[in-house]
């Protein structure tokens, strides 16, 4: 059994669902109903296959000596979970800044034609450059990603107020954002706007706090911690959850947190952040979900081969939203 969470899988499943009256009806009602509105990364993913991911200071080799770029696809943390949610019947729309450039046109066409995601809230300008990601995939399916957020990095609090607050007020049933490419100030204002209007918010912690603050330079740790306290639902990857808990506890006992069972980790995060739900993905270890009433761990299904793990967490979140 193979597991592939990429765009081709999305299109195959969508082709099956489009034959059902329910899905056709959902797509027709996108403009007239309340929807899941996501503000976050939306990129053209450029995929490269490599023999192995090089460590710092090492050289690496492409899988083919004559073929470098394998393909270009639309992607991004927020775009992906919106597309999966829409595929599963949830009206969804993207809030974003994009360039009037080939990558921007590629994304907008794919969202509206292939996935049924509303693009009417996207702000398009020749002054913006659309984001791109370079994805390096080794033979066993593990990957590394180098991101160029471009116009997404311009989404600050003032941008949210100017372009997106009205859409949240008038069209949102639920909102989602991320700790990945959007500046913390923009994420925080987006989440606060949703809370002001009584709309449930979801925050995907795709990268660890250290990466977000030091490498991605999205903002301060203090702003990030405010974001996790304002969001109603948190969806961290395990590595991000572990580091977040260290900061919330002001603890230096890293080994204790690293050894915590997933269920204990999500339950403690939920209590410390005041979240309605924490749903943590942990790769081959499955996921753990904590609410006020429930605490569960869900294992993964056995696999013979992993083709590509890119987007697995995004597919999980899209399914969680649809459920």
Tab-separated table of N, CA and C in Angstrom, residues 147-251:
chain	number	residue	atom	x	y	z
A	147	UNK	N	11.954	27.723	1.460
A	147	UNK	CA	10.810	28.562	1.112
A	147	UNK	C	11.223	29.992	0.781
A	148	UNK	N	10.504	30.579	-0.187
A	148	UNK	CA	10.619	32.002	-0.508
A	148	UNK	C	9.226	32.602	-0.375
A	149	UNK	N	8.865	33.130	0.799
A	149	UNK	CA	7.485	33.556	1.056
A	149	UNK	C	6.993	34.703	0.179
A	150	UNK	N	7.898	35.543	-0.316
A	150	UNK	CA	7.548	36.647	-1.214
A	150	UNK	C	6.421	37.506	-0.608
A	151	UNK	N	5.309	37.711	-1.343
A	151	UNK	CA	4.263	38.625	-0.890
A	151	UNK	C	3.597	38.183	0.409
A	152	UNK	N	3.628	36.884	0.700
A	152	UNK	CA	3.050	36.401	1.954
A	152	UNK	C	3.743	37.031	3.160
A	153	UNK	N	5.009	37.362	2.997
A	153	UNK	CA	5.765	37.967	4.102
A	153	UNK	C	5.342	39.403	4.382
A	154	UNK	N	4.472	39.959	3.543
A	154	UNK	CA	4.011	41.338	3.727
A	154	UNK	C	2.705	41.424	4.506
A	155	UNK	N	2.141	40.267	4.885
A	155	UNK	CA	0.852	40.265	5.570
A	155	UNK	C	1.061	40.587	7.051
A	156	UNK	N	0.959	41.862	7.383
A	156	UNK	CA	1.065	42.287	8.780
A	156	UNK	C	-0.326	42.650	9.303
A	157	UNK	N	-0.393	43.206	10.491
A	157	UNK	CA	-1.685	43.533	11.084
A	157	UNK	C	-2.472	44.529	10.255
A	158	UNK	N	-1.787	45.542	9.714
A	158	UNK	CA	-2.473	46.556	8.911
A	158	UNK	C	-3.039	45.951	7.630
A	159	UNK	N	-2.312	45.004	7.024
A	159	UNK	CA	-2.788	44.339	5.815
A	159	UNK	C	-4.037	43.528	6.097
A	160	UNK	N	-4.043	42.834	7.231
A	160	UNK	CA	-5.230	42.068	7.625
A	160	UNK	C	-6.433	42.985	7.767
A	161	UNK	N	-6.250	44.114	8.454
A	161	UNK	CA	-7.354	45.053	8.646
A	161	UNK	C	-7.838	45.625	7.317
A	162	UNK	N	-6.906	45.945	6.425
A	162	UNK	CA	-7.263	46.591	5.169
A	162	UNK	C	-7.951	45.650	4.184
A	163	UNK	N	-7.434	44.434	4.049
A	163	UNK	CA	-7.889	43.552	2.978
A	163	UNK	C	-8.769	42.380	3.422
A	164	UNK	N	-8.601	41.905	4.671
A	164	UNK	CA	-9.197	40.620	5.021
A	164	UNK	C	-10.238	40.674	6.141
A	165	UNK	N	-10.230	41.716	6.948
A	165	UNK	CA	-11.154	41.764	8.092
A	165	UNK	C	-12.609	41.726	7.641
A	166	UNK	N	-12.920	42.424	6.563
A	166	UNK	CA	-14.290	42.424	6.064
A	166	UNK	C	-14.733	41.053	5.599
A	167	UNK	N	-13.827	40.305	4.947
A	167	UNK	CA	-14.158	38.954	4.497
A	167	UNK	C	-14.418	38.033	5.678
A	168	UNK	N	-13.624	38.189	6.732
A	168	UNK	CA	-13.832	37.387	7.939
A	168	UNK	C	-15.194	37.700	8.544
A	169	UNK	N	-15.516	38.960	8.660
A	169	UNK	CA	-16.783	39.387	9.259
A	169	UNK	C	-17.989	38.876	8.473
A	170	UNK	N	-17.918	38.984	7.151
A	170	UNK	CA	-19.097	38.734	6.317
A	170	UNK	C	-19.200	37.316	5.759
A	171	UNK	N	-18.060	36.599	5.646
A	171	UNK	CA	-18.083	35.346	4.895
A	171	UNK	C	-17.518	34.137	5.633
A	172	UNK	N	-16.940	34.341	6.819
A	172	UNK	CA	-16.249	33.229	7.473
A	172	UNK	C	-17.157	32.433	8.401
A	173	UNK	N	-17.132	31.122	8.235
A	173	UNK	CA	-17.717	30.197	9.196
A	173	UNK	C	-16.639	29.739	10.176
A	174	UNK	N	-15.400	29.650	9.668
A	174	UNK	CA	-14.229	29.255	10.431
A	174	UNK	C	-13.032	29.847	9.702
A	175	UNK	N	-11.953	30.143	10.426
A	175	UNK	CA	-10.747	30.661	9.785
A	175	UNK	C	-9.548	29.807	10.176
A	176	UNK	N	-8.519	29.855	9.319
A	176	UNK	CA	-7.293	29.125	9.603
A	176	UNK	C	-6.091	29.955	9.187
A	177	UNK	N	-5.004	29.768	9.931
A	177	UNK	CA	-3.743	30.398	9.571
A	177	UNK	C	-2.608	29.485	10.033
A	178	UNK	N	-1.406	30.011	10.047
A	178	UNK	CA	-0.240	29.143	10.224
A	178	UNK	C	0.922	29.873	10.876
A	179	UNK	N	1.805	29.100	11.462
A	179	UNK	CA	3.141	29.573	11.803
A	179	UNK	C	4.070	28.887	10.807
A	180	UNK	N	4.362	29.590	9.718
A	180	UNK	CA	5.164	29.012	8.640
A	180	UNK	C	5.742	30.099	7.752
A	181	UNK	N	4.866	30.944	7.174
A	181	UNK	CA	5.338	31.995	6.269
A	181	UNK	C	4.750	33.371	6.567
A	182	UNK	N	3.592	33.416	7.202
A	182	UNK	CA	2.953	34.706	7.508
A	182	UNK	C	3.597	35.312	8.759
A	183	UNK	N	3.944	36.612	8.748
A	183	UNK	CA	4.490	37.245	9.958
A	183	UNK	C	3.558	37.082	11.153
A	184	UNK	N	4.138	36.906	12.322
A	184	UNK	CA	3.348	36.692	13.535
A	184	UNK	C	2.349	37.829	13.768
A	185	UNK	N	2.737	39.057	13.439
A	185	UNK	CA	1.829	40.187	13.662
A	185	UNK	C	0.569	40.040	12.820
A	186	UNK	N	0.715	39.547	11.583
A	186	UNK	CA	-0.439	39.329	10.727
A	186	UNK	C	-1.303	38.186	11.209
A	187	UNK	N	-0.659	37.092	11.627
A	187	UNK	CA	-1.398	35.949	12.163
A	187	UNK	C	-2.184	36.360	13.397
A	188	UNK	N	-1.537	37.095	14.296
A	188	UNK	CA	-2.178	37.495	15.546
A	188	UNK	C	-3.395	38.380	15.273
A	189	UNK	N	-3.249	39.345	14.375
A	189	UNK	CA	-4.382	40.218	14.067
A	189	UNK	C	-5.510	39.443	13.397
A	190	UNK	N	-5.168	38.501	12.555
A	190	UNK	CA	-6.167	37.659	11.882
A	190	UNK	C	-6.952	36.847	12.911
A	191	UNK	N	-6.234	36.232	13.857
A	191	UNK	CA	-6.892	35.438	14.898
A	191	UNK	C	-7.742	36.316	15.818
A	192	UNK	N	-7.244	37.503	16.142
A	192	UNK	CA	-8.007	38.418	16.990
A	192	UNK	C	-9.271	38.897	16.278
A	193	UNK	N	-9.170	39.118	14.971
A	193	UNK	CA	-10.343	39.532	14.197
A	193	UNK	C	-11.422	38.459	14.247
A	194	UNK	N	-10.993	37.202	14.067
A	194	UNK	CA	-11.951	36.097	14.146
A	194	UNK	C	-12.595	36.021	15.524
A	195	UNK	N	-11.792	36.164	16.560
A	195	UNK	CA	-12.330	36.102	17.928
A	195	UNK	C	-13.313	37.238	18.174
A	196	UNK	N	-13.010	38.413	17.639
A	196	UNK	CA	-13.904	39.570	17.804
A	196	UNK	C	-15.292	39.287	17.237
A	197	UNK	N	-15.327	38.549	16.125
A	197	UNK	CA	-16.609	38.241	15.478
A	197	UNK	C	-17.170	36.883	15.892
A	198	UNK	N	-16.563	36.260	16.894
A	198	UNK	CA	-17.072	34.992	17.399
A	198	UNK	C	-16.904	33.829	16.445
A	199	UNK	N	-15.824	33.848	15.660
A	199	UNK	CA	-15.583	32.824	14.646
A	199	UNK	C	-14.444	31.919	15.103
A	200	UNK	N	-14.645	30.616	15.015
A	200	UNK	CA	-13.641	29.638	15.434
A	200	UNK	C	-12.389	29.751	14.573
A	201	UNK	N	-11.214	29.704	15.221
A	201	UNK	CA	-9.942	29.840	14.505
A	201	UNK	C	-9.051	28.623	14.726
A	202	UNK	N	-8.300	28.299	13.681
A	202	UNK	CA	-7.368	27.173	13.708
A	202	UNK	C	-5.973	27.690	13.380
A	203	UNK	N	-4.986	27.259	14.138
A	203	UNK	CA	-3.600	27.660	13.894
A	203	UNK	C	-2.755	26.414	13.680
A	204	UNK	N	-2.121	26.338	12.511
A	204	UNK	CA	-1.240	25.229	12.168
A	204	UNK	C	0.198	25.635	12.474
A	205	UNK	N	0.810	24.967	13.468
A	205	UNK	CA	2.212	25.224	13.794
A	205	UNK	C	3.076	24.292	12.959
A	206	UNK	N	3.428	24.769	11.778
A	206	UNK	CA	4.150	23.939	10.820
A	206	UNK	C	5.646	23.901	11.105
A	207	UNK	N	6.169	24.950	11.723
A	207	UNK	CA	7.594	24.986	12.073
A	207	UNK	C	7.738	25.261	13.563
A	208	UNK	N	8.883	24.937	14.108
A	208	UNK	CA	9.128	25.132	15.537
A	208	UNK	C	9.295	26.623	15.835
A	209	UNK	N	9.081	27.031	17.088
A	209	UNK	CA	9.273	28.436	17.440
A	209	UNK	C	10.650	28.979	17.093
A	210	UNK	N	11.699	28.188	17.298
A	210	UNK	CA	13.048	28.654	16.980
A	210	UNK	C	13.192	28.965	15.508
A	211	UNK	N	12.698	28.079	14.649
A	211	UNK	CA	12.766	28.300	13.202
A	211	UNK	C	11.938	29.522	12.818
A	212	UNK	N	10.744	29.643	13.386
A	212	UNK	CA	9.865	30.766	13.058
A	212	UNK	C	10.504	32.110	13.417
A	213	UNK	N	11.154	32.156	14.577
A	213	UNK	CA	11.717	33.421	15.057
A	213	UNK	C	13.079	33.705	14.443
A	214	UNK	N	13.966	32.717	14.432
A	214	UNK	CA	15.361	32.950	14.045
A	214	UNK	C	15.628	32.784	12.553
A	215	UNK	N	15.086	31.735	11.954
A	215	UNK	CA	15.376	31.477	10.542
A	215	UNK	C	14.374	32.155	9.620
A	216	UNK	N	13.083	31.942	9.879
A	216	UNK	CA	12.059	32.554	9.033
A	216	UNK	C	11.868	34.036	9.347
A	217	UNK	N	12.292	34.446	10.554
A	217	UNK	CA	12.187	35.851	10.978
A	217	UNK	C	10.751	36.368	10.845
A	218	UNK	N	9.824	35.574	11.359
A	218	UNK	CA	8.410	35.940	11.264
A	218	UNK	C	7.980	36.915	12.348
A	219	UNK	N	8.784	37.058	13.372
A	219	UNK	CA	8.437	37.949	14.472
A	219	UNK	C	9.000	37.423	15.770
A	220	UNK	N	8.553	37.984	16.861
A	220	UNK	CA	9.096	37.638	18.171
A	220	UNK	C	8.446	36.385	18.733
A	221	UNK	N	9.139	35.773	19.689
A	221	UNK	CA	8.585	34.628	20.397
A	221	UNK	C	7.342	35.044	21.175
A	222	UNK	N	7.362	36.257	21.717
A	222	UNK	CA	6.208	36.735	22.479
A	222	UNK	C	4.954	36.799	21.608
A	223	UNK	N	5.101	37.278	20.377
A	223	UNK	CA	3.953	37.333	19.465
A	223	UNK	C	3.468	35.930	19.106
A	224	UNK	N	4.406	35.008	18.913
A	224	UNK	CA	4.024	33.627	18.607
A	224	UNK	C	3.224	33.030	19.762
A	225	UNK	N	3.679	33.266	20.988
A	225	UNK	CA	2.970	32.725	22.148
A	225	UNK	C	1.587	33.355	22.289
A	226	UNK	N	1.463	34.627	21.920
A	226	UNK	CA	0.133	35.235	21.908
A	226	UNK	C	-0.776	34.539	20.903
A	227	UNK	N	-0.222	34.203	19.736
A	227	UNK	CA	-1.004	33.524	18.695
A	227	UNK	C	-1.571	32.198	19.205
A	228	UNK	N	-0.752	31.399	19.885
A	228	UNK	CA	-1.232	30.087	20.327
A	228	UNK	C	-2.254	30.216	21.450
A	229	UNK	N	-2.232	31.325	22.173
A	229	UNK	CA	-3.231	31.538	23.213
A	229	UNK	C	-4.549	32.073	22.643
A	230	UNK	N	-4.494	32.783	21.534
A	230	UNK	CA	-5.714	33.350	20.945
A	230	UNK	C	-6.455	32.312	20.105
A	231	UNK	N	-5.724	31.447	19.403
A	231	UNK	CA	-6.352	30.457	18.521
A	231	UNK	C	-7.213	29.484	19.320
A	232	UNK	N	-8.329	29.075	18.738
A	232	UNK	CA	-9.217	28.116	19.399
A	232	UNK	C	-8.710	26.684	19.252
A	233	UNK	N	-8.145	26.364	18.096
A	233	UNK	CA	-7.676	25.008	17.802
A	233	UNK	C	-6.229	25.084	17.330
A	234	UNK	N	-5.372	24.255	17.899
A	234	UNK	CA	-3.972	24.183	17.497
A	234	UNK	C	-3.707	22.861	16.790
A	235	UNK	N	-2.943	22.939	15.680
A	235	UNK	CA	-2.528	21.722	14.982
A	235	UNK	C	-1.005	21.767	14.816
A	236	UNK	N	-0.255	21.367	15.852
A	236	UNK	CA	1.201	21.380	15.732
A	236	UNK	C	1.744	20.043	15.239
A	237	UNK	N	2.861	20.102	14.548
A	237	UNK	CA	3.667	18.903	14.349
A	237	UNK	C	4.361	18.593	15.673
A	238	UNK	N	4.747	17.336	15.885
A	238	UNK	CA	5.308	16.932	17.185
A	238	UNK	C	6.534	17.768	17.558
A	239	UNK	N	7.440	18.004	16.605
A	239	UNK	CA	8.658	18.753	16.947
A	239	UNK	C	8.329	20.173	17.379
A	240	UNK	N	7.313	20.781	16.745
A	240	UNK	CA	6.904	22.128	17.135
A	240	UNK	C	6.209	22.119	18.495
A	241	UNK	N	5.410	21.081	18.753
A	241	UNK	CA	4.707	20.969	20.034
A	241	UNK	C	5.690	20.831	21.192
A	242	UNK	N	6.731	20.031	20.995
A	242	UNK	CA	7.723	19.828	22.053
A	242	UNK	C	8.408	21.133	22.422
A	243	UNK	N	8.852	21.873	21.411
A	243	UNK	CA	9.549	23.120	21.708
A	243	UNK	C	8.600	24.169	22.281
A	244	UNK	N	7.382	24.195	21.771
A	244	UNK	CA	6.398	25.138	22.300
A	244	UNK	C	6.146	24.887	23.779
A	245	UNK	N	6.056	23.629	24.158
A	245	UNK	CA	5.821	23.297	25.558
A	245	UNK	C	6.993	23.737	26.429
A	246	UNK	N	8.202	23.604	25.917
A	246	UNK	CA	9.377	24.085	26.660
A	246	UNK	C	9.243	25.567	26.979
A	247	UNK	N	8.803	26.347	25.993
A	247	UNK	CA	8.664	27.792	26.198
A	247	UNK	C	7.510	28.111	27.143
A	248	UNK	N	6.406	27.415	26.996
A	248	UNK	CA	5.248	27.686	27.843
A	248	UNK	C	5.524	27.363	29.305
A	249	UNK	N	6.338	26.327	29.542
A	249	UNK	CA	6.669	25.922	30.906
A	249	UNK	C	7.907	26.635	31.442
A	250	UNK	N	8.574	27.397	30.536
A	250	UNK	CA	9.870	28.004	30.893
A	250	UNK	C	10.796	26.937	31.469
A	251	UNK	N	10.809	25.797	30.780
A	251	UNK	CA	11.530	24.637	31.291
A	251	UNK	C	12.815	24.402	30.507
